[in-house]
């Protein structure tokens, strides 16, 4: 399978937006003062198991190998004294990319053969890039030859907290239980067309069905945590701690704002800017990287040593709250074992 076919497949998949949101809430820590959830972990591609390039969930865990013998030092400060450090995380361990090269023993690139003896390129991306530092306002990633997959959970939480993510929120009913996203959307749109939800629409101008990506479940915990405004009363006195209390209609436009390069209409991207909505000082701008150019090269020449694959240059530009910026370039490559190697340039 060529990388163009892979990308088309990725872009055509429209996952259950609620399940992806729940994943993000379990694995991201968008506002540390309000939340105490697990560390950032981004699901790159939910349909990956059926693809020739396997891009799975990103996480923390195995301590990466450090190729340097000398002690690492922090990134230099800019003219205003601001600095940042980019890290790569695997499961429960986050390792800074400082003066040395860092090699990751997880997320290996490999070439296998299917039942018809045709080559398949597999890459289990068990790593996530992020930035740490004080007074950071924005983080921009740019890839020269590769691609990024983004799920911007900080923006998602910000939009929800500011009542800007859902077009319509209606009470939960059992007719939405145990069905997939497409069926939930069908039910929601039928109620809207019949005027059943007019009391909840207010001045909202509804769109056509093809302009919506789906319907989220909203539980009581989210209502309390994000301050979601409901136009109806809810009774949770006789239920468990976090029952589903509402259904939220999500437009494609809202969805694409937080899922760029993952399952959005934009596809995999080469540049993305994160805003530090919650003034975090660590794990800012979690992003996943892969190079489809290398995938094509391996499909053409499966016996090619992995260390001879093209290197990618990833540029990270950080803008601070005082308006100053700092830029750092990193070299991305693979060794012959298929391990990802990242070095400061």
XYZ file of N, CA and C in Angstrom, residues 19-109:
273
model
N -15.902 8.780 22.022
C -14.873 7.874 22.505
C -13.502 8.532 22.428
N -13.247 9.304 21.367
C -11.965 9.975 21.253
C -11.839 11.056 22.319
N -12.949 11.739 22.610
C -12.928 12.753 23.665
C -12.670 12.130 25.010
N -13.292 10.985 25.280
C -13.071 10.309 26.559
C -11.615 9.872 26.676
N -11.031 9.399 25.560
C -9.629 9.020 25.568
C -8.764 10.211 25.933
N -9.052 11.336 25.304
C -8.258 12.524 25.581
C -8.364 12.969 27.016
N -9.551 12.874 27.605
C -9.730 13.303 28.978
C -9.040 12.368 29.951
N -8.932 11.111 29.574
C -8.244 10.162 30.441
C -6.741 10.350 30.390
N -6.226 10.825 29.247
C -4.783 10.805 29.059
C -4.147 12.170 28.944
N -4.910 13.239 29.065
C -4.304 14.565 29.005
C -4.551 15.316 30.299
N -3.708 16.321 30.547
C -3.838 17.120 31.754
C -3.836 18.560 31.301
N -4.971 19.020 30.832
C -5.011 20.321 30.193
C -4.916 21.471 31.176
N -5.483 21.333 32.351
C -5.438 22.400 33.333
C -5.100 21.810 34.686
N -3.825 21.754 35.017
C -3.401 21.049 36.217
C -4.086 21.523 37.485
N -4.443 22.783 37.563
C -5.071 23.282 38.784
C -6.472 22.735 38.969
N -7.088 22.286 37.884
C -8.444 21.784 37.955
C -8.515 20.286 37.880
N -7.470 19.648 37.317
C -7.566 18.237 37.030
C -6.398 17.474 37.624
N -6.583 16.231 37.843
C -5.491 15.343 38.259
C -5.610 14.050 37.490
N -5.539 14.179 36.151
C -5.695 13.014 35.296
C -4.342 12.516 34.829
N -4.337 11.444 34.072
C -3.092 10.861 33.586
C -2.378 11.814 32.645
N -1.110 11.565 32.428
C -0.325 12.443 31.567
C -0.742 12.302 30.112
N -0.296 13.302 29.321
C -0.722 13.373 27.930
C -0.385 12.108 27.161
N -1.350 11.704 26.380
C -1.198 10.533 25.516
C -2.148 10.772 24.365
N -1.660 10.779 23.134
C -2.504 11.115 21.995
C -2.700 9.900 21.121
N -3.934 9.579 20.782
C -4.199 8.465 19.870
C -4.031 8.969 18.458
N -3.023 8.485 17.762
C -2.722 9.016 16.440
C -3.708 8.550 15.400
N -3.970 7.256 15.300
C -4.837 6.745 14.248
C -5.640 5.570 14.764
N -6.960 5.719 14.845
C -7.763 4.653 15.426
C -7.974 3.485 14.477
N -7.800 3.731 13.175
C -8.016 2.655 12.214
C -6.714 1.971 11.830
N -5.653 2.192 12.586
C -4.317 1.803 12.142
C -4.132 0.314 11.938
N -4.825 -0.518 12.689
C -4.589 -1.948 12.592
C -4.903 -2.501 11.214
N -5.708 -1.781 10.445
C -6.064 -2.266 9.115
C -5.188 -1.661 8.033
N -4.174 -0.877 8.446
C -3.366 -0.170 7.472
C -1.989 -0.784 7.335
N -1.336 -0.461 6.209
C 0.030 -0.936 6.016
C 0.995 -0.202 6.926
N 0.717 1.085 7.195
C 1.512 1.819 8.169
C 0.734 1.829 9.457
N 1.307 1.310 10.525
C 0.622 1.195 11.793
C 1.028 2.359 12.674
N 0.096 3.276 12.941
C 0.367 4.412 13.796
C -0.581 4.300 14.969
N -0.100 3.803 16.113
C -0.978 3.520 17.230
C -0.904 4.606 18.274
N -1.524 4.366 19.449
C -1.590 5.363 20.498
C -0.219 5.756 20.996
N -0.112 6.995 21.442
C 1.133 7.504 21.956
C 1.095 7.450 23.464
N 2.261 7.248 24.095
C 2.193 7.115 25.538
C 3.493 7.379 26.235
N 3.569 6.944 27.485
C 4.760 7.062 28.303
C 5.220 5.684 28.725
N 6.493 5.502 29.120
C 6.797 4.240 29.741
C 8.182 3.725 29.759
N 8.791 3.379 28.637
C 10.111 2.765 28.636
C 11.160 3.857 28.578
N 12.157 3.774 29.437
C 13.204 4.786 29.464
C 14.030 4.727 28.188
N 14.041 5.820 27.377
C 14.825 5.826 26.152
C 16.316 5.743 26.441
N 17.055 5.234 25.444
C 18.505 5.146 25.578
C 19.131 6.482 25.200
N 20.093 6.915 25.969
C 20.800 8.156 25.689
C 22.117 7.822 25.005
N 22.327 8.401 23.800
C 23.542 8.083 23.049
C 24.753 8.877 23.506
N 24.543 9.861 24.392
C 25.642 10.739 24.758
C 26.346 10.253 26.011
N 27.643 10.467 26.036
C 28.416 10.135 27.229
C 28.489 11.332 28.171
N 28.452 12.545 27.583
C 28.563 13.742 28.408
C 27.228 14.102 29.038
N 27.276 14.867 30.121
C 26.078 15.270 30.839
C 25.285 16.260 29.992
N 23.951 16.086 29.926
C 23.119 16.969 29.135
C 22.922 18.295 29.860
N 22.780 19.372 29.071
C 22.513 20.693 29.626
C 21.245 21.236 29.011
N 20.605 22.166 29.686
C 19.327 22.716 29.227
C 19.524 23.579 27.989
N 18.430 23.770 27.213
C 18.459 24.668 26.056
C 18.882 26.071 26.493
N 19.609 26.772 25.618
C 20.005 28.142 25.919
C 18.819 29.074 25.935
N 18.946 30.159 26.685
C 17.874 31.145 26.790
C 17.940 32.117 25.630
N 16.791 32.748 25.306
C 16.815 33.775 24.279
C 17.228 35.101 24.909
N 17.161 36.177 24.133
C 17.661 37.466 24.604
C 16.897 37.990 25.813
N 15.690 37.511 26.010
C 14.890 37.939 27.157
C 14.981 36.974 28.333
N 15.841 35.985 28.208
C 16.015 35.034 29.296
C 15.030 33.889 29.296
N 14.203 33.774 28.240
C 13.234 32.686 28.163
C 13.853 31.453 27.519
N 13.364 30.287 27.881
C 13.891 29.049 27.332
C 12.791 27.993 27.303
N 13.034 26.925 26.523
C 12.135 25.780 26.529
C 12.953 24.528 26.269
N 12.387 23.403 26.611
C 13.001 22.112 26.329
C 11.957 21.220 25.667
N 12.291 20.640 24.512
C 11.402 19.659 23.903
C 11.741 18.282 24.457
N 10.713 17.506 24.749
C 10.899 16.161 25.276
C 10.152 15.160 24.415
N 10.591 13.934 24.493
C 9.863 12.822 23.899
C 9.505 11.880 25.027
N 8.251 11.476 25.087
C 7.777 10.654 26.194
C 7.378 9.273 25.710
N 7.642 8.295 26.543
C 7.241 6.919 26.270
C 6.726 6.335 27.578
N 5.431 6.062 27.586
C 4.750 5.529 28.762
C 4.954 6.450 29.953
N 5.653 6.047 31.017
C 5.707 6.860 32.228
C 6.965 7.708 32.344
N 7.772 7.763 31.307
C 9.034 8.498 31.367
C 9.079 9.540 30.259
N 9.497 10.758 30.612
C 9.673 11.824 29.635
C 11.140 12.214 29.611
N 11.753 12.187 28.430
C 13.192 12.438 28.299
C 13.430 13.685 27.454
N 14.184 14.663 27.972
C 14.451 15.889 27.204
C 15.435 15.650 26.069
N 15.224 16.355 24.965
C 16.176 16.347 23.850
C 17.046 17.575 24.043
N 18.246 17.371 24.556
C 19.103 18.510 24.847
C 20.290 18.514 23.892
N 21.507 18.417 24.363
C 22.660 18.502 23.461
C 22.962 17.183 22.769
N 22.411 16.094 23.269
C 22.748 14.773 22.750
C 21.633 14.212 21.893
N 21.933 13.119 21.211
C 20.915 12.364 20.501
C 20.229 11.411 21.476
N 18.947 11.214 21.265
C 18.180 10.291 22.095
C 17.544 9.248 21.197
N 17.711 7.985 21.542
C 17.153 6.872 20.776
C 16.053 6.201 21.579
N 14.950 5.862 20.909
C 13.794 5.275 21.580
C 13.636 3.813 21.195
N 13.675 2.928 22.182
C 13.589 1.496 21.895
C 12.174 1.023 21.596
N 11.192 1.907 21.747
C 9.811 1.550 21.414
C 9.402 2.313 20.163
N 8.296 1.902 19.548
C 7.850 2.562 18.330
C 8.734 2.284 17.143
N 9.146 1.025 16.963
C 10.086 0.701 15.900
C 9.446 0.685 14.507
N 10.234 1.098 13.543
C 9.876 1.003 12.130
C 10.351 -0.350 11.608
